[in-house]
Amino acid sequence: MFTSKPVILGILVLLVLGCSENPMPDRRPNIVLIMSDDMGYSDIGCYGGLINTPVLDGLAANGLRYTQFYNTARCCPSRAALLTGVYQHQAGIGHMVNTSGTDAYDGDLSMNAVTIAEVLQQAGYATYMSGKWHVTPYRPEEENPTKENWPLQRGFDKFFGTIHGAGSFYDPNSLSRDNTFIVPSNDFYYTDAISDNAVSFIENHNQETPFFLYIPYTAAHWPMHAKPQDIAKYKGKFDAGWDALRTQKYAKMLQLGLIKPEWKLADKDDISNWAKTKNKLWYSSLMEVYAAMIDNMDQGIGRIMGTLENKGFKDNTLIFFLQDNGGCAEEFGFRESIEPNHKDVAADTMRPMGKDELQTQMVPRYTRDGKPVLSGIGLEPGGADTYLGYGKPWANASNTPFRMYKHWVHEGGIATPLIVHWPAGIASKNEFRNAPGHLIDIMATCVDVADAIYPKNYKQRSIIPLEGKSLKPSFANKPLEERALFWEHEGNKAVRLGNYKLVSKWNKNAEFTWELYDMNTDRSETIDLSDKMPEKVQELERIWLAWAKKAGVRNWDTKELIQ
């Protein structure tokens, strides 16, 4: 058989490299992707917040802060878009993790999408996850539920965390290690456990290949659960109320240069003035616990950073920090009287759980030592026997200076911090990047820096083409290609192209109306330009409708596909 000289030469090179005692080291970066839960744009210190987050602030001071990055406005749709690099409808989670009849609303991560872990695993990365999964249904009523969409079946080598999207921080439902449900250890606190398992994965990574570590925290999603020593740091800190907090944060954001002076502080809608608010000390205590939850997360990220440094990984590890949606206005547990959450539980009963008894309830009936779990206005938050949100007024302050909340696609629901830190790959420090970006861009960036290949086919399945764009050019302060970004959640919809954003809020009792805003001069969405610029409204509506048809979005009222 005839063999060409170039082929022979290539074979010889491979043989030499394969026999070398000192093969070329893999210079690709480790990647650590951190996502927090139900936090506002301006909660952490380096984005204008008053909560103590020195580790995240340090990452920002030695890296980049993206000022116009976006999520999808809700927990599991954001995770689906983040993990796959396509819009959540394309990934099968157009709403939540419950099946609703079409591929886009299947409520289970699509097999025609690939996760970052699957792509990087194929490229030789070790893949670990510690935290909240929430892209497949949790069915505790089934004796042998399918696990085909659990982390280990979607590209992760090791997993610790929860399958479901919310639960007690002291006894979370669906707590798992790899493919097995487990019970929490003594003195368990979920945020600490997420951090500690992430640390363990790094400590035990002794391979020559790089790793991908996904850390989706549940902090600061309700319930307001925090450790007493963390709560103590914030005692009295928010006694001036939410009006004062918004004003302080707005001033700090201006000072930092995160926002422009012409971006007004958005209206409070129907939120009462602090001066007229009853139960002030109780409301303050909710914010104290919320802050303590974020503080504890930052401490855990500090332990993760310390481990990276001790292992010699820190300089060549690309770290992302972002959030899944804006502050949450759901006033969970705000009933008039303090009583057990479950009607079949009496306040004066005790029922300790068994040593090996799994927690299957999002809201536990009892703590593990037997106390009924309570809610109600006036209940002191923080402990395992409580279950409360932190309230709409504080969520409004978390989202300063923007409008609306989690669920909605005005800026308060979808704007997220993005901190990027990579000493070996980013020369700039403490700089802003102002180009708009979206969660779908994280997959593309990981593929880019890892020299990986986003597949057309995976395990005999055709794969949806990647929607996101790599952020890597912006690391060197090069411009990103301008493109439209899209949103739809529960009938709330938006499109942003360049400086203009078209957005609407679903209203059950009225036809929707588009609002148009200039993001350059009015990112807080206070001056609606739709009447003055009808041509721009029509242009952006056409673009949104084309995307909605492609992505399988349906009308929230009729449930019919957008045509």
Coordinates of C-alpha atoms in Angstrom, one line a residue:
M1 CA 0.0 0.0 0.0
F2 CA 1.2 3.5 -0.9
T3 CA 1.7 5.8 2.1
S4 CA 2.5 9.5 1.6
K5 CA 5.5 11.1 3.3
P6 CA 3.4 13.6 5.3
V7 CA 1.3 10.8 6.8
I8 CA 4.5 8.8 7.7
L9 CA 5.9 12.0 9.3
G10 CA 2.7 12.6 11.3
I11 CA 2.8 9.0 12.6
L12 CA 6.4 9.4 13.7
V13 CA 5.6 12.7 15.5
L14 CA 2.7 11.1 17.3
L15 CA 4.9 8.1 18.3
V16 CA 7.6 10.5 19.6
L17 CA 5.2 12.5 21.6
G18 CA 3.5 9.4 23.0
C19 CA 6.8 7.9 24.1
S20 CA 8.0 11.2 25.7
E21 CA 8.7 11.1 29.4
N22 CA 7.6 14.7 29.6
P23 CA 4.6 15.3 27.4
M24 CA 3.5 18.9 26.8
P25 CA 1.4 20.1 29.8
D26 CA -2.3 21.0 29.2
R27 CA -2.4 24.8 29.3
R28 CA -6.2 25.1 29.0
P29 CA -7.8 26.8 32.0
N30 CA -9.8 25.2 34.7
I31 CA -13.3 26.7 34.7
V32 CA -15.3 27.5 37.8
L33 CA -18.9 28.6 37.1
I34 CA -20.7 30.0 40.2
M35 CA -24.4 31.0 40.2
S36 CA -26.4 32.4 43.1
D37 CA -30.1 32.3 43.5
D38 CA -32.8 35.0 43.7
M39 CA -30.5 37.9 44.2
G40 CA -30.8 41.5 42.9
Y41 CA -28.5 43.3 40.6
S42 CA -27.1 45.5 43.3
D43 CA -26.9 43.1 46.3
I44 CA -23.2 42.4 46.4
G45 CA -20.7 45.0 47.3
C46 CA -18.9 45.5 44.0
Y47 CA -22.3 46.2 42.3
G48 CA -23.5 48.7 44.8
G49 CA -24.7 46.6 47.7
L50 CA -24.1 47.1 51.4
I51 CA -23.8 43.3 52.2
N52 CA -20.3 42.2 53.1
T53 CA -18.9 40.3 50.1
P54 CA -15.1 40.8 50.2
V55 CA -14.3 37.7 48.2
L56 CA -16.5 38.6 45.3
D57 CA -15.4 42.2 45.5
G58 CA -11.8 41.0 45.3
L59 CA -12.5 38.9 42.2
A60 CA -14.0 42.0 40.6
A61 CA -11.1 44.2 41.6
N62 CA -8.7 41.7 40.0
G63 CA -10.9 40.9 37.0
L64 CA -13.9 42.3 35.0
R65 CA -17.4 43.4 35.8
Y66 CA -20.0 43.1 33.1
T67 CA -22.6 45.8 33.5
Q68 CA -25.3 44.7 31.0
F69 CA -25.4 40.9 31.4
Y70 CA -28.8 39.1 31.5
N71 CA -30.5 36.0 32.7
T72 CA -34.0 34.6 31.9
A73 CA -35.9 35.9 35.0
R74 CA -36.5 32.5 36.6
C75 CA -34.6 29.7 38.3
C76 CA -34.9 26.6 36.0
P77 CA -35.1 28.4 32.7
S78 CA -31.9 30.3 33.6
R79 CA -30.2 27.0 34.4
A80 CA -31.3 25.5 31.2
A81 CA -30.0 28.4 29.1
L82 CA -26.7 28.6 31.1
L83 CA -26.0 24.9 30.8
T84 CA -26.8 24.5 27.2
G85 CA -26.0 27.8 25.4
V86 CA -29.4 27.9 23.8
Y87 CA -32.6 29.6 24.9
Q88 CA -34.5 27.9 27.6
H89 CA -37.4 27.0 25.3
Q90 CA -35.0 25.3 22.9
A91 CA -33.6 23.4 25.8
G92 CA -37.1 22.1 26.8
I93 CA -37.7 24.4 29.8
G94 CA -39.8 27.2 28.5
H95 CA -41.5 27.5 31.8
M96 CA -40.7 25.3 34.8
V97 CA -39.9 21.6 35.3
N98 CA -43.4 20.4 34.7
T99 CA -44.6 18.9 31.3
S100 CA -46.9 21.2 29.4
G101 CA -47.4 19.4 26.1
T102 CA -44.7 20.7 23.6
D103 CA -41.0 20.2 23.2
A104 CA -40.3 23.7 24.4
Y105 CA -42.4 23.2 27.5
D106 CA -41.5 19.6 28.2
G107 CA -40.1 20.6 31.7
D108 CA -37.1 18.3 31.3
L109 CA -33.7 19.2 29.8
S110 CA -33.8 18.4 26.1
M111 CA -31.8 15.5 24.8
N112 CA -31.3 17.6 21.7
A113 CA -29.2 20.0 23.7
V114 CA -25.8 19.4 25.3
T115 CA -24.6 20.7 28.6
I116 CA -21.3 22.5 29.2
A117 CA -20.2 19.4 31.1
E118 CA -20.9 17.1 28.2
V119 CA -19.0 19.2 25.8
L120 CA -16.0 19.7 28.1
Q121 CA -16.0 16.1 29.2
Q122 CA -15.6 15.2 25.5
A123 CA -12.7 17.6 25.4
G124 CA -10.9 15.8 28.2
Y125 CA -12.0 17.9 31.2
A126 CA -12.9 16.4 34.5
T127 CA -16.4 17.7 35.4
Y128 CA -17.8 18.3 38.9
M129 CA -21.0 19.9 40.3
S130 CA -22.0 21.0 43.8
G131 CA -25.4 22.7 44.2
K132 CA -28.9 23.1 42.7
W133 CA -29.7 21.2 39.5
H134 CA -33.4 22.1 38.8
V135 CA -33.6 21.1 35.1
T136 CA -35.5 17.9 35.5
P137 CA -38.6 17.0 37.6
Y138 CA -38.2 15.7 41.1
R139 CA -40.8 13.0 41.7
P140 CA -40.6 11.7 45.3
E141 CA -43.8 9.8 44.9
E142 CA -42.2 7.4 42.4
E143 CA -40.4 4.4 43.8
N144 CA -37.8 4.3 41.0
P145 CA -37.8 7.7 39.3
T146 CA -35.9 8.1 36.1
K147 CA -32.5 9.7 36.5
E148 CA -31.6 10.1 32.8
N149 CA -31.4 13.8 33.2
W150 CA -29.5 13.9 36.5
P151 CA -26.0 15.4 36.5
L152 CA -24.0 12.2 36.1
Q153 CA -26.1 11.3 33.0
R154 CA -25.6 14.9 31.6
G155 CA -21.8 15.0 31.6
F156 CA -20.7 15.4 35.2
D157 CA -18.2 13.0 36.8
K158 CA -19.2 13.8 40.4
F159 CA -22.2 15.5 41.9
F160 CA -23.4 16.7 45.2
G161 CA -26.6 18.8 45.6
T162 CA -30.3 18.9 45.1
I163 CA -32.4 18.0 42.1
H164 CA -35.4 20.2 43.1
G165 CA -35.3 24.0 43.1
A166 CA -36.1 25.0 46.7
G167 CA -36.2 23.6 50.2
S168 CA -34.9 24.0 53.7
F169 CA -31.3 24.9 54.1
Y170 CA -31.1 22.6 57.1
D171 CA -32.9 19.6 55.5
P172 CA -33.3 20.1 51.8
N173 CA -35.5 17.7 49.8
S174 CA -33.9 15.7 47.0
L175 CA -30.4 16.0 48.5
S176 CA -28.2 13.7 46.6
R177 CA -24.7 12.4 46.0
D178 CA -24.1 11.2 42.5
N179 CA -27.2 9.1 41.7
T180 CA -28.3 8.4 45.3
F181 CA -30.6 10.4 47.6
I182 CA -29.0 11.1 51.0
V183 CA -29.9 12.5 54.4
P184 CA -28.0 15.6 55.7
S185 CA -25.2 15.2 58.3
N186 CA -25.5 16.7 61.8
D187 CA -25.2 20.5 61.9
F188 CA -25.9 20.7 58.2
Y189 CA -26.3 24.0 56.4
Y190 CA -26.8 23.8 52.7
T191 CA -24.7 26.7 51.6
D192 CA -21.7 25.5 53.6
A193 CA -22.2 22.0 52.2
I194 CA -22.2 23.3 48.6
S195 CA -19.0 25.2 49.3
D196 CA -17.3 22.3 51.2
N197 CA -18.1 19.8 48.5
A198 CA -16.7 22.2 45.9
V199 CA -13.5 22.5 48.0
S200 CA -13.3 18.7 48.2
F201 CA -13.6 18.2 44.4
I202 CA -10.8 20.6 43.9
E203 CA -8.6 19.1 46.6
N204 CA -9.0 15.6 45.1
H205 CA -8.4 16.7 41.6
N206 CA -4.9 15.5 40.9
Q207 CA -5.1 14.8 37.2
E208 CA -3.0 16.6 34.6
T209 CA -6.1 17.5 32.8
P210 CA -8.1 20.7 33.6
F211 CA -11.5 20.6 35.4
F212 CA -14.9 22.2 35.0
L213 CA -16.7 22.9 38.3
Y214 CA -20.3 24.2 38.4
I215 CA -21.4 25.7 41.7
P216 CA -25.1 26.8 41.6
Y217 CA -25.9 28.0 45.2
T218 CA -29.4 28.2 46.5
A219 CA -28.6 31.4 48.4
A220 CA -30.5 33.6 48.7
H221 CA -33.7 31.9 47.6
W222 CA -36.4 31.6 50.3
P223 CA -36.7 30.3 53.0
M224 CA -34.7 32.9 54.9
H225 CA -32.4 30.5 56.7
A226 CA -29.0 31.5 58.1
K227 CA -26.5 30.7 60.8
P228 CA -26.8 32.8 64.0
Q229 CA -23.2 34.1 63.8
D230 CA -23.8 35.4 60.3
I231 CA -27.1 37.0 61.2
A232 CA -25.5 38.8 64.2
K233 CA -23.3 40.7 61.8
Y234 CA -26.3 42.5 60.3
K235 CA -28.3 43.2 63.5
G236 CA -29.8 46.6 63.1
K237 CA -28.1 47.3 59.8
F238 CA -31.4 47.7 57.9
D239 CA -33.4 49.4 60.5
A240 CA -33.6 52.6 58.4
G241 CA -35.8 50.6 56.0
W242 CA -36.0 49.9 52.3
D243 CA -36.4 53.5 51.1
A244 CA -33.0 54.4 52.7
L245 CA -31.4 51.3 51.4
R246 CA -32.4 52.1 47.8
T247 CA -31.1 55.6 48.2
Q248 CA -27.8 54.4 49.6
K249 CA -27.3 51.8 46.9
Y250 CA -28.2 54.2 44.1
A251 CA -25.6 56.7 45.4
K252 CA -23.0 54.0 45.6
M253 CA -23.7 52.7 42.1
L254 CA -23.2 56.2 40.7
Q255 CA -20.0 56.5 42.6
L256 CA -18.7 53.2 41.3
G257 CA -19.6 54.2 37.7
L258 CA -22.0 51.2 37.3
I259 CA -24.9 53.4 36.2
K260 CA -25.3 56.7 34.5
P261 CA -26.7 59.8 36.3
E262 CA -29.5 60.0 33.7
W263 CA -30.8 56.6 34.8
K264 CA -33.3 57.5 37.4
L265 CA -34.2 55.5 40.4
A266 CA -37.3 53.6 39.2
D267 CA -40.7 54.1 40.9
K268 CA -41.5 51.8 43.8
D269 CA -44.9 50.8 42.3
D270 CA -47.2 49.9 45.2
I271 CA -44.6 49.5 47.9
S272 CA -45.4 51.5 51.1
N273 CA -43.1 54.1 52.6
W274 CA -41.0 52.7 55.4
A275 CA -42.3 55.4 57.7
K276 CA -45.8 54.1 57.4
T277 CA -44.8 50.4 57.7
K278 CA -46.0 48.3 60.6
N279 CA -43.8 45.5 62.1
K280 CA -40.6 47.4 61.2
L281 CA -38.3 45.2 63.4
W282 CA -39.7 42.0 61.8
Y283 CA -39.2 43.3 58.3
S284 CA -35.6 44.4 59.3
S285 CA -35.0 40.9 60.6
L286 CA -35.9 39.4 57.2
M287 CA -33.3 41.5 55.4
E288 CA -30.7 40.7 58.1
V289 CA -31.1 37.0 57.4
Y290 CA -31.1 37.6 53.6
A291 CA -27.8 39.5 54.0
A292 CA -26.4 36.7 56.2
M293 CA -27.2 34.1 53.6
I294 CA -25.2 36.0 51.0
D295 CA -22.4 36.7 53.4
N296 CA -22.1 33.0 54.1
M297 CA -22.0 32.2 50.4
D298 CA -19.1 34.7 50.0
Q299 CA -17.3 33.0 52.9
G300 CA -17.6 29.7 51.1
I301 CA -16.4 31.2 47.8
G302 CA -13.4 32.4 49.8
R303 CA -12.7 28.8 50.9
I304 CA -12.9 27.7 47.3
M305 CA -10.5 30.4 46.2
G306 CA -8.1 29.4 49.0
T307 CA -8.1 25.8 47.8
L308 CA -7.5 26.9 44.2
E309 CA -4.5 28.9 45.5
N310 CA -3.1 26.0 47.7
K311 CA -3.3 23.6 44.7
G312 CA -1.6 26.0 42.4
F313 CA -4.7 26.4 40.2
K314 CA -5.7 29.9 40.9
D315 CA -3.9 31.8 38.1
N316 CA -5.1 29.5 35.3
T317 CA -8.7 29.1 36.5
L318 CA -11.4 31.1 34.7
I319 CA -14.1 32.0 37.3
F320 CA -17.5 33.3 36.5
F321 CA -20.0 34.6 39.0
L322 CA -23.6 35.5 38.1
Q323 CA -27.2 35.2 39.2
D324 CA -30.2 33.3 37.9
N325 CA -32.8 36.1 38.2
G326 CA -33.6 39.3 40.1
G327 CA -34.8 39.8 43.6
C328 CA -37.9 37.7 44.5
A329 CA -41.1 39.5 45.3
E330 CA -42.9 36.3 46.4
E331 CA -43.9 36.9 50.0
F332 CA -43.7 33.2 51.0
G333 CA -45.2 32.5 54.4
F334 CA -46.6 36.0 55.0
R335 CA -49.8 34.8 56.6
E336 CA -51.5 36.8 59.3
S337 CA -51.0 34.3 62.1
I338 CA -48.0 32.2 63.1
E339 CA -48.8 28.6 62.5
P340 CA -47.5 25.4 60.9
N341 CA -47.2 25.5 57.1
H342 CA -49.0 22.2 56.7
K343 CA -52.6 22.0 57.8
D344 CA -52.2 18.4 59.1
V345 CA -49.5 19.5 61.6
A346 CA -50.5 20.7 65.0
A347 CA -48.4 23.5 66.6
D348 CA -47.9 21.6 69.8
T349 CA -46.8 18.2 68.3
M350 CA -43.3 16.8 68.0
R351 CA -42.2 14.2 65.4
P352 CA -38.5 13.7 65.1
M353 CA -37.4 12.2 61.8
G354 CA -35.6 8.9 61.6
K355 CA -31.9 8.8 61.2
D356 CA -32.1 7.6 57.6
E357 CA -35.4 9.2 56.7
L358 CA -35.3 11.2 53.5
Q359 CA -36.8 14.6 53.3
T360 CA -39.2 14.7 50.4
Q361 CA -41.0 18.0 51.1
M362 CA -40.0 21.4 49.7
V363 CA -41.5 22.8 52.9
P364 CA -40.8 20.3 55.7
R365 CA -43.6 19.4 58.1
Y366 CA -41.1 19.0 60.9
T367 CA -37.5 19.8 61.5
R368 CA -35.2 16.7 61.8
D369 CA -35.4 17.0 65.6
G370 CA -39.2 17.1 65.5
K371 CA -40.4 20.8 65.7
P372 CA -43.3 21.9 63.5
V373 CA -42.1 24.2 60.7
L374 CA -43.9 27.5 61.0
S375 CA -44.6 30.7 59.0
G376 CA -46.4 33.9 59.6
I377 CA -45.9 37.6 59.9
G378 CA -43.9 38.4 63.1
L379 CA -42.1 35.0 63.2
E380 CA -38.4 35.4 63.8
P381 CA -36.7 34.1 60.6
G382 CA -33.4 32.2 60.3
G383 CA -34.0 28.9 62.1
A384 CA -34.9 25.4 60.8
D385 CA -38.4 25.6 62.2
T386 CA -39.3 28.7 60.1
Y387 CA -40.1 29.2 56.4
L388 CA -40.4 32.7 55.1
G389 CA -39.5 34.9 52.1
Y390 CA -38.0 38.4 52.6
G391 CA -40.8 40.4 50.9
K392 CA -41.5 42.5 47.9
P393 CA -40.2 45.8 49.4
W394 CA -36.7 44.3 50.0
A395 CA -36.7 42.7 46.6
N396 CA -37.4 46.1 45.1
A397 CA -34.3 47.4 47.0
S398 CA -32.2 44.4 45.9
N399 CA -33.0 45.3 42.3
T400 CA -32.0 49.0 42.6
P401 CA -32.3 51.0 40.4
F402 CA -34.4 48.9 38.2
R403 CA -38.1 48.0 37.8
M404 CA -39.9 44.7 38.6
Y405 CA -38.6 41.4 39.9
K406 CA -38.0 37.7 39.3
H407 CA -40.7 36.4 36.8
W408 CA -40.8 39.7 34.9
V409 CA -38.5 40.7 32.0
H410 CA -38.1 44.4 32.8
E411 CA -34.5 45.0 34.0
G412 CA -35.2 44.2 37.7
G413 CA -36.1 40.6 36.7
I414 CA -33.3 39.9 34.2
A415 CA -30.2 42.1 35.0
T416 CA -27.4 40.1 36.7
P417 CA -23.9 40.9 37.8
L418 CA -21.2 39.0 35.9
I419 CA -17.7 38.9 37.4
V420 CA -15.0 37.2 35.3
H421 CA -11.6 36.5 36.9
W422 CA -8.7 34.7 35.1
P423 CA -5.2 36.0 36.0
A424 CA -3.4 34.0 33.3
G425 CA -5.9 34.9 30.6
I426 CA -7.1 38.5 31.3
A427 CA -4.5 41.3 31.7
S428 CA -7.1 43.9 32.7
K429 CA -8.1 44.4 36.3
N430 CA -11.0 46.3 37.9
E431 CA -12.5 47.2 34.6
F432 CA -16.1 47.3 33.3
R433 CA -17.4 45.7 30.1
N434 CA -20.6 47.3 28.9
A435 CA -21.6 45.3 25.9
P436 CA -24.9 43.4 26.4
G437 CA -24.6 39.6 27.0
H438 CA -26.7 36.7 28.1
L439 CA -26.4 33.4 29.9
I440 CA -26.3 31.6 26.6
D441 CA -22.9 33.1 26.0
I442 CA -21.2 31.2 28.9
M443 CA -21.3 27.9 27.0
A444 CA -19.7 29.5 23.9
T445 CA -17.0 31.1 26.1
C446 CA -16.2 27.8 27.7
V447 CA -16.0 26.1 24.4
D448 CA -13.7 28.8 23.1
V449 CA -11.2 28.9 26.0
A450 CA -11.2 25.1 26.3
D451 CA -10.4 24.5 22.6
A452 CA -13.5 22.2 22.7
I453 CA -15.9 21.5 19.9
Y454 CA -19.6 22.1 20.1
P455 CA -21.1 19.1 18.4
K456 CA -23.7 18.8 15.7
N457 CA -24.5 15.3 17.0
Y458 CA -24.1 13.7 20.4
K459 CA -24.8 10.1 21.3
Q460 CA -26.7 9.6 18.0
R461 CA -28.8 12.6 18.6
S462 CA -28.9 15.8 16.5
I463 CA -28.0 18.9 18.6
I464 CA -29.6 22.3 18.4
P465 CA -27.0 24.8 17.1
L466 CA -25.4 27.0 19.7
E467 CA -27.1 30.4 20.2
G468 CA -24.6 32.1 22.4
K469 CA -21.5 34.0 21.4
S470 CA -18.1 33.8 23.1
L471 CA -17.2 36.6 25.5
K472 CA -13.5 35.9 25.1
P473 CA -12.9 38.9 22.8
S474 CA -14.2 41.2 25.5
F475 CA -11.5 39.8 27.9
A476 CA -9.1 41.8 25.8
N477 CA -11.5 44.8 25.5
K478 CA -12.4 44.0 21.9
P479 CA -16.0 44.6 20.8
L480 CA -18.6 41.9 20.7
E481 CA -20.8 41.4 17.7
E482 CA -24.1 43.2 18.1
R483 CA -27.1 40.8 18.0
A484 CA -30.6 40.7 19.4
L485 CA -31.3 39.1 22.8
F486 CA -34.7 37.6 23.6
W487 CA -37.0 36.8 26.6
E488 CA -40.3 35.2 27.3
H489 CA -41.5 33.9 30.7
E490 CA -45.1 33.5 31.7
G491 CA -46.3 35.8 28.9
N492 CA -43.8 38.5 29.9
K493 CA -41.6 39.2 26.8
A494 CA -38.8 41.4 25.6
V495 CA -36.2 41.9 22.9
R496 CA -33.1 44.0 23.0
L497 CA -31.2 45.1 20.0
G498 CA -28.5 47.7 20.4
N499 CA -29.7 50.5 22.7
Y500 CA -33.4 49.7 22.3
K501 CA -35.4 47.3 24.3
L502 CA -39.0 46.4 23.6
V503 CA -40.8 44.8 26.6
S504 CA -44.3 43.9 27.8
K505 CA -45.8 42.7 31.1
W506 CA -48.4 40.0 30.9
N507 CA -51.8 41.0 32.3
K508 CA -54.5 38.4 32.6
N509 CA -57.3 40.9 32.4
A510 CA -56.1 43.1 29.5
E511 CA -54.4 43.0 26.2
F512 CA -50.6 43.4 26.4
T513 CA -49.0 46.6 25.3
W514 CA -45.4 47.0 24.2
E515 CA -43.1 49.5 26.0
L516 CA -40.0 50.8 24.3
Y517 CA -36.9 52.1 26.1
D518 CA -33.6 53.5 25.2
M519 CA -31.1 51.5 27.3
N520 CA -28.4 54.1 26.8
T521 CA -30.2 57.0 28.4
D522 CA -32.9 55.2 30.4
R523 CA -31.9 51.7 31.5
S524 CA -34.2 52.0 34.6
E525 CA -37.2 52.0 32.1
T526 CA -38.9 55.2 33.2
I527 CA -39.6 56.9 29.9
D528 CA -41.7 54.8 27.4
L529 CA -40.9 55.8 23.8
S530 CA -43.4 53.5 22.1
D531 CA -45.8 56.3 21.1
K532 CA -43.0 58.4 19.8
M533 CA -41.2 55.6 17.8
P534 CA -43.9 53.3 16.4
E535 CA -41.6 52.1 13.6
K536 CA -39.0 50.9 16.1
V537 CA -41.7 49.1 18.0
Q538 CA -42.8 47.3 14.8
E539 CA -39.2 46.5 13.8
L540 CA -38.4 44.9 17.2
E541 CA -41.8 43.1 17.4
R542 CA -41.1 41.5 14.0
I543 CA -37.7 40.3 15.3
W544 CA -39.3 39.0 18.5
L545 CA -42.0 37.1 16.7
A546 CA -39.5 35.4 14.4
W547 CA -37.5 34.3 17.4
A548 CA -40.6 33.1 19.3
K549 CA -41.7 31.0 16.3
K550 CA -38.2 29.5 16.0
A551 CA -37.9 28.7 19.7
G552 CA -41.3 27.2 20.1
V553 CA -42.8 29.9 22.3
R554 CA -46.5 29.8 22.9
N555 CA -49.2 32.4 23.7
W556 CA -49.5 32.4 27.5
D557 CA -53.2 32.8 27.4
T558 CA -54.3 30.5 24.6
K559 CA -51.3 28.0 24.9
E560 CA -51.1 28.0 21.1
L561 CA -47.7 28.3 19.5
I562 CA -46.7 31.8 18.3
Q563 CA -47.1 32.0 14.5

